C-alpha positions as a Markdown table, in Angstrom:
| # | Residue | x | y | z |
|---|---|---|---|---|
| 1 | Met | 317.8 | -5.7 | 157.9 |
| 2 | Leu | 316.6 | -6.2 | 161.5 |
| 3 | Thr | 317.0 | -10.0 | 162.0 |
| 4 | Lys | 315.8 | -12.1 | 164.9 |
| 5 | Ser | 319.4 | -12.4 | 166.2 |
| 6 | Lys | 319.8 | -8.6 | 166.2 |
| 7 | Ile | 316.5 | -8.2 | 168.1 |
| 8 | Lys | 317.6 | -10.8 | 170.6 |
| 9 | Phe | 320.9 | -9.1 | 171.1 |
| 10 | Leu | 319.3 | -5.6 | 171.5 |
| 11 | Leu | 316.8 | -6.9 | 174.1 |
| 12 | Ser | 319.6 | -8.6 | 176.0 |
| 13 | Leu | 321.4 | -5.3 | 176.4 |
| 14 | Gln | 318.5 | -4.1 | 178.6 |
| 15 | Gln | 320.1 | -6.4 | 181.3 |
| 16 | Lys | 323.3 | -5.5 | 183.2 |
| 17 | Lys | 325.0 | -8.9 | 182.8 |
| 18 | Tyr | 324.7 | -8.8 | 179.0 |
| 19 | Arg | 325.9 | -5.2 | 178.8 |
| 20 | Gln | 329.0 | -6.2 | 180.8 |
| 21 | Leu | 329.5 | -9.4 | 178.8 |
| 22 | Asn | 329.4 | -7.6 | 175.5 |
| 23 | Asn | 330.8 | -4.3 | 176.7 |
| 24 | Arg | 328.0 | -2.5 | 174.8 |
| 25 | Phe | 325.0 | -0.4 | 175.8 |
| 26 | Ile | 321.9 | 1.1 | 174.2 |
| 27 | Val | 321.3 | 4.8 | 173.5 |
| 28 | Asp | 317.7 | 5.4 | 172.6 |
| 29 | Gly | 316.0 | 8.5 | 171.3 |
| 30 | Asp | 316.8 | 11.3 | 168.8 |
| 31 | Lys | 318.4 | 13.9 | 171.0 |
| 32 | Thr | 320.4 | 11.4 | 173.1 |
| 33 | Val | 321.8 | 9.7 | 170.0 |
| 34 | Arg | 322.8 | 13.0 | 168.4 |
| 35 | Glu | 324.6 | 13.8 | 171.7 |
| 36 | Leu | 326.3 | 10.4 | 171.4 |
| 37 | Phe | 327.8 | 11.3 | 168.0 |
| 38 | Asn | 329.2 | 14.5 | 169.5 |
| 39 | Ser | 331.0 | 12.6 | 172.2 |
| 40 | Pro | 334.2 | 10.5 | 172.2 |
| 41 | Leu | 332.4 | 7.2 | 172.7 |
| 42 | Lys | 332.5 | 4.7 | 169.9 |
| 43 | Val | 329.2 | 4.0 | 168.1 |
| 44 | Glu | 328.9 | 0.5 | 166.7 |
| 45 | Thr | 325.4 | 0.3 | 165.1 |
| 46 | Leu | 322.6 | 2.7 | 164.3 |
| 47 | Tyr | 319.0 | 1.4 | 164.0 |
| 48 | Ala | 316.9 | 4.2 | 162.4 |
| 49 | Glu | 313.9 | 5.0 | 160.4 |
| 50 | Pro | 314.5 | 6.3 | 156.8 |
| 51 | Trp | 313.4 | 9.8 | 157.7 |
| 52 | Trp | 315.9 | 10.0 | 160.6 |
| 53 | Leu | 318.8 | 8.8 | 158.4 |
| 54 | Trp | 318.0 | 11.3 | 155.7 |
| 55 | Lys | 317.7 | 14.2 | 158.2 |
| 56 | Asn | 320.8 | 13.3 | 160.1 |
| 57 | Lys | 323.1 | 11.9 | 157.4 |
| 58 | His | 325.8 | 14.5 | 158.3 |
| 59 | Ile | 326.4 | 13.3 | 161.8 |
| 60 | Tyr | 327.2 | 9.6 | 161.5 |
| 61 | Ser | 330.5 | 8.3 | 160.0 |
| 62 | Asp | 331.2 | 5.5 | 157.5 |
| 63 | Gly | 332.5 | 3.2 | 160.3 |
| 64 | Val | 329.1 | 2.9 | 161.8 |
| 65 | Glu | 326.8 | 0.0 | 160.8 |
| 66 | Ile | 323.5 | 1.3 | 159.6 |
| 67 | Val | 320.3 | -0.8 | 159.9 |
| 68 | Glu | 317.3 | 0.8 | 158.4 |
| 69 | Val | 314.1 | -0.1 | 160.4 |
| 70 | Ser | 310.4 | 0.6 | 160.1 |
| 71 | Glu | 308.4 | 2.4 | 162.8 |
| 72 | Lys | 307.0 | -1.0 | 163.9 |
| 73 | Glu | 310.4 | -2.6 | 164.0 |
| 74 | Leu | 311.8 | 0.2 | 166.1 |
| 75 | Gln | 309.0 | -0.3 | 168.6 |
| 76 | Gln | 310.1 | -3.9 | 169.0 |
| 77 | Ile | 313.6 | -2.9 | 170.1 |
| 78 | Ser | 313.2 | 0.5 | 171.7 |
| 79 | Thr | 313.3 | 1.1 | 175.5 |
| 80 | Leu | 311.0 | 4.1 | 175.1 |
| 81 | Glu | 307.2 | 4.2 | 175.2 |
| 82 | Ala | 307.2 | 6.5 | 172.2 |
| 83 | Pro | 310.3 | 5.9 | 170.1 |
| 84 | Thr | 311.7 | 8.9 | 168.2 |
| 85 | Gly | 313.1 | 7.4 | 165.1 |
| 86 | Val | 316.5 | 6.0 | 166.2 |
| 87 | Leu | 318.4 | 3.7 | 168.6 |
| 88 | Ala | 322.2 | 3.2 | 168.7 |
| 89 | Val | 324.5 | 0.6 | 170.2 |
| 90 | Ala | 327.8 | 2.0 | 171.6 |
| 91 | His | 330.9 | 0.7 | 173.4 |
| 92 | Ile | 331.1 | 1.1 | 177.1 |
| 93 | Pro | 334.2 | 3.1 | 177.7 |
| 94 | Thr | 337.1 | 1.6 | 179.6 |
| 95 | Glu | 337.5 | 3.1 | 183.1 |
| 96 | Asp | 340.8 | 4.9 | 183.7 |
| 97 | Lys | 342.5 | 4.9 | 187.1 |
| 98 | Pro | 340.4 | 6.9 | 189.5 |
| 99 | Lys | 341.9 | 10.3 | 190.2 |
| 100 | Leu | 340.8 | 13.3 | 192.3 |
| 101 | Glu | 341.6 | 16.6 | 190.8 |
| 102 | Arg | 342.8 | 19.4 | 193.2 |
| 103 | Gly | 340.8 | 22.6 | 193.4 |
| 104 | Lys | 337.6 | 20.9 | 192.2 |
| 105 | Ile | 334.4 | 19.5 | 193.7 |
| 106 | Thr | 333.9 | 15.8 | 193.0 |
| 107 | Leu | 330.7 | 13.8 | 193.6 |
| 108 | Ala | 330.4 | 10.4 | 195.4 |
| 109 | Leu | 327.1 | 8.4 | 195.3 |
| 110 | Asp | 326.3 | 6.0 | 198.1 |
| 111 | Asp | 324.0 | 3.2 | 196.9 |
| 112 | Ile | 321.8 | 5.3 | 194.5 |
| 113 | Asn | 319.4 | 2.7 | 193.3 |
| 114 | Asp | 316.8 | 4.6 | 191.2 |
| 115 | Pro | 317.9 | 4.9 | 187.5 |
| 116 | Gly | 316.0 | 8.1 | 187.0 |
| 117 | Asn | 317.6 | 9.7 | 190.1 |
| 118 | Phe | 321.0 | 8.5 | 188.9 |
| 119 | Gly | 320.7 | 9.9 | 185.4 |
| 120 | Thr | 319.4 | 13.2 | 186.8 |
| 121 | Ile | 322.3 | 13.5 | 189.2 |
| 122 | Ile | 324.8 | 12.9 | 186.3 |
| 123 | Arg | 323.0 | 15.7 | 184.3 |
| 124 | Ile | 323.0 | 18.1 | 187.3 |
| 125 | Ala | 326.7 | 17.3 | 188.0 |
| 126 | Glu | 327.7 | 18.3 | 184.5 |
| 127 | Trp | 325.7 | 21.5 | 184.7 |
| 128 | Phe | 327.7 | 22.6 | 187.7 |
| 129 | Gly | 331.0 | 21.6 | 186.3 |
| 130 | Val | 331.6 | 18.3 | 188.1 |
| 131 | Glu | 333.6 | 16.1 | 185.8 |
| 132 | Thr | 334.1 | 13.0 | 188.0 |
| 133 | Ile | 331.6 | 10.8 | 189.9 |
| 134 | Phe | 332.6 | 8.0 | 192.2 |
| 135 | Cys | 329.9 | 5.4 | 192.7 |
| 136 | Ser | 329.6 | 2.8 | 195.5 |
| 137 | Glu | 329.5 | -0.9 | 194.3 |
| 138 | His | 325.7 | -1.1 | 194.9 |
| 139 | Cys | 324.8 | 1.9 | 192.8 |
| 140 | Val | 322.6 | 1.2 | 189.8 |
| 141 | Asp | 324.5 | 0.5 | 186.6 |
| 142 | Ala | 325.3 | 3.8 | 184.7 |
| 143 | Tyr | 324.5 | 2.1 | 181.4 |
| 144 | Asn | 321.0 | 1.1 | 182.4 |
| 145 | Pro | 318.7 | 2.4 | 179.5 |
| 146 | Lys | 316.7 | 4.5 | 182.0 |
| 147 | Val | 319.9 | 6.1 | 183.4 |
| 148 | Val | 321.1 | 6.9 | 179.8 |
| 149 | Ser | 317.8 | 8.5 | 179.0 |
| 150 | Ala | 317.6 | 10.6 | 182.2 |
| 151 | Ala | 321.2 | 11.8 | 181.8 |
| 152 | Lys | 320.4 | 13.3 | 178.4 |
| 153 | Gly | 323.9 | 13.0 | 177.0 |
| 154 | Ser | 325.8 | 14.1 | 180.2 |
| 155 | Leu | 326.7 | 10.5 | 180.7 |
| 156 | Phe | 329.0 | 10.6 | 177.7 |
| 157 | Arg | 331.0 | 13.4 | 179.0 |
| 158 | Thr | 331.3 | 12.4 | 182.7 |
| 159 | Lys | 334.0 | 10.2 | 184.2 |
| 160 | Leu | 332.4 | 7.4 | 186.3 |
| 161 | Phe | 334.1 | 5.0 | 188.7 |
| 162 | Tyr | 332.6 | 2.2 | 190.7 |
| 163 | Gly | 334.3 | 0.8 | 193.8 |
| 164 | Ser | 334.6 | 1.0 | 197.6 |
| 165 | Leu | 333.9 | 4.5 | 198.9 |
| 166 | Pro | 335.6 | 3.8 | 202.3 |
| 167 | Gln | 338.8 | 2.9 | 200.4 |
| 168 | Leu | 338.5 | 5.9 | 198.2 |
| 169 | Phe | 338.1 | 8.3 | 201.1 |
| 170 | Glu | 341.0 | 6.7 | 203.1 |
| 171 | Lys | 343.4 | 7.0 | 200.1 |
| 172 | Ser | 342.4 | 10.4 | 198.8 |
| 173 | Lys | 342.6 | 12.4 | 202.1 |
| 174 | Ala | 340.3 | 14.9 | 200.5 |
| 175 | Pro | 337.6 | 16.4 | 202.7 |
| 176 | Val | 334.2 | 14.8 | 202.4 |
| 177 | Phe | 330.9 | 16.6 | 202.8 |
| 178 | Gly | 327.4 | 15.1 | 203.2 |
| 179 | Thr | 323.9 | 15.9 | 204.3 |
| 180 | Ile | 322.3 | 14.4 | 207.4 |
| 181 | Leu | 319.1 | 15.5 | 209.2 |
| 182 | Asn | 320.8 | 17.3 | 212.0 |
| 183 | Gly | 323.7 | 18.7 | 210.0 |
| 184 | Asn | 324.8 | 22.4 | 209.7 |
| 185 | Asn | 322.6 | 24.7 | 207.6 |
| 186 | Ile | 324.3 | 24.6 | 204.1 |
| 187 | Tyr | 323.4 | 28.3 | 203.6 |
| 188 | Lys | 325.3 | 29.3 | 206.7 |
| 189 | Ala | 328.2 | 26.8 | 206.7 |
| 190 | Asp | 331.7 | 27.6 | 205.5 |
| 191 | Leu | 332.0 | 25.7 | 202.3 |
| 192 | Pro | 335.4 | 25.0 | 200.7 |
| 193 | His | 336.3 | 25.1 | 197.0 |
| 194 | Glu | 337.5 | 21.5 | 196.8 |
| 195 | Gly | 336.6 | 18.1 | 198.2 |
| 196 | Ile | 334.0 | 15.3 | 197.8 |
| 197 | Val | 330.3 | 15.8 | 198.0 |
| 198 | Leu | 328.6 | 12.6 | 199.2 |
| 199 | Ile | 325.0 | 11.9 | 198.2 |
| 200 | Gly | 323.3 | 9.3 | 200.3 |
| 201 | Asn | 320.8 | 6.5 | 199.4 |
| 202 | Glu | 317.3 | 7.6 | 198.5 |
| 203 | Ala | 315.7 | 5.8 | 201.4 |
| 204 | His | 318.4 | 5.5 | 204.1 |
| 205 | Gly | 320.7 | 8.5 | 203.5 |
| 206 | Val | 324.4 | 8.3 | 204.1 |
| 207 | Ser | 325.3 | 4.8 | 205.2 |
| 208 | Ser | 326.7 | 4.3 | 208.8 |
| 209 | Glu | 330.1 | 3.1 | 207.6 |
| 210 | Leu | 330.6 | 6.4 | 205.7 |
| 211 | Leu | 329.5 | 8.8 | 208.4 |
| 212 | Pro | 332.9 | 8.9 | 210.1 |
| 213 | Phe | 334.5 | 10.2 | 206.9 |
| 214 | Leu | 332.3 | 13.3 | 206.9 |
| 215 | Lys | 334.4 | 16.4 | 207.7 |
| 216 | Leu | 331.4 | 18.6 | 207.4 |
| 217 | Lys | 327.9 | 17.4 | 208.0 |
| 218 | Leu | 325.3 | 19.6 | 206.2 |
| 219 | Ser | 321.6 | 19.9 | 206.0 |
| 220 | Ile | 319.2 | 21.6 | 203.6 |
| 221 | Pro | 316.7 | 23.6 | 205.6 |
| 222 | Gly | 313.0 | 23.6 | 204.8 |
| 223 | Ser | 309.6 | 24.7 | 206.3 |
| 224 | Gly | 307.2 | 22.0 | 205.0 |
| 225 | Asn | 306.2 | 18.6 | 206.2 |
| 226 | Ala | 307.9 | 16.4 | 203.5 |
| 227 | Glu | 309.9 | 13.6 | 205.0 |
| 228 | Ser | 312.9 | 14.1 | 202.7 |
| 229 | Leu | 314.1 | 15.4 | 199.4 |
| 230 | Asn | 314.6 | 13.4 | 196.2 |
| 231 | Ala | 318.3 | 12.5 | 195.8 |
| 232 | Gly | 318.5 | 14.4 | 192.5 |
| 233 | Val | 316.8 | 17.5 | 193.9 |
| 234 | Ala | 319.2 | 17.4 | 196.9 |
| 235 | Thr | 322.2 | 17.1 | 194.6 |
| 236 | Gly | 321.1 | 20.1 | 192.7 |
| 237 | Ile | 320.6 | 22.3 | 195.8 |
| 238 | Ile | 324.0 | 21.2 | 197.3 |
| 239 | Leu | 326.0 | 21.7 | 194.1 |
| 240 | Ser | 324.3 | 25.0 | 193.4 |
| 241 | Glu | 325.4 | 26.3 | 196.8 |
| 242 | Phe | 329.0 | 25.1 | 196.3 |
| 243 | Tyr | 329.0 | 26.7 | 192.9 |
| 244 | Arg | 327.6 | 30.0 | 194.2 |
| 245 | Arg | 330.5 | 30.2 | 196.8 |
| 246 | Lys | 333.2 | 30.0 | 194.2 |
């Protein structure tokens, strides 16, 4: 039964402070919830319409609380404009100690604020085999419902760490690569097979305090009049070129 207290709790999880307080987050939508059940994350509660429960009875376990809801009730708690039959509450995984793996490309995000961009970047990173993403302290929360939706399940399989990027770069000693307006053409530059690819803020690019850490300053050439590229698009182009050079 969908009680008033459950509704209040679910709506509270749309805010970062309550996600952190309860160590829980919302996963909304049919495809993303099914991806959740195929991941190592712990699912606490499933809110679903009867047709969804019948159709997907093979994917959820006995340890998950099931709350059957009507279409109207789901609209009350869903973060989507057009709910697709189901919403789940899952545990936020505990962060392990950050570790850079040798021989691989890792991603670092410098104050990415847009949830859609952030989720898209996570999805792109997984596509190109990036397993770890380091996020500056002012990046948007990875468990924001819009990030979860945009990541399309990739969030559940990616290691995310929040912290000071300058401290990370100083300790790791790994080469850092980033894009700036007057950088070297990425298609002509000598790209290594390991290191950290730094993606700058949507509006301001790579912050001034991080510029000294860039071992290789890159740029993405273009012929149009657009001021800049979307952070997600830029990430896709950069990782694609690193992947192509393997």
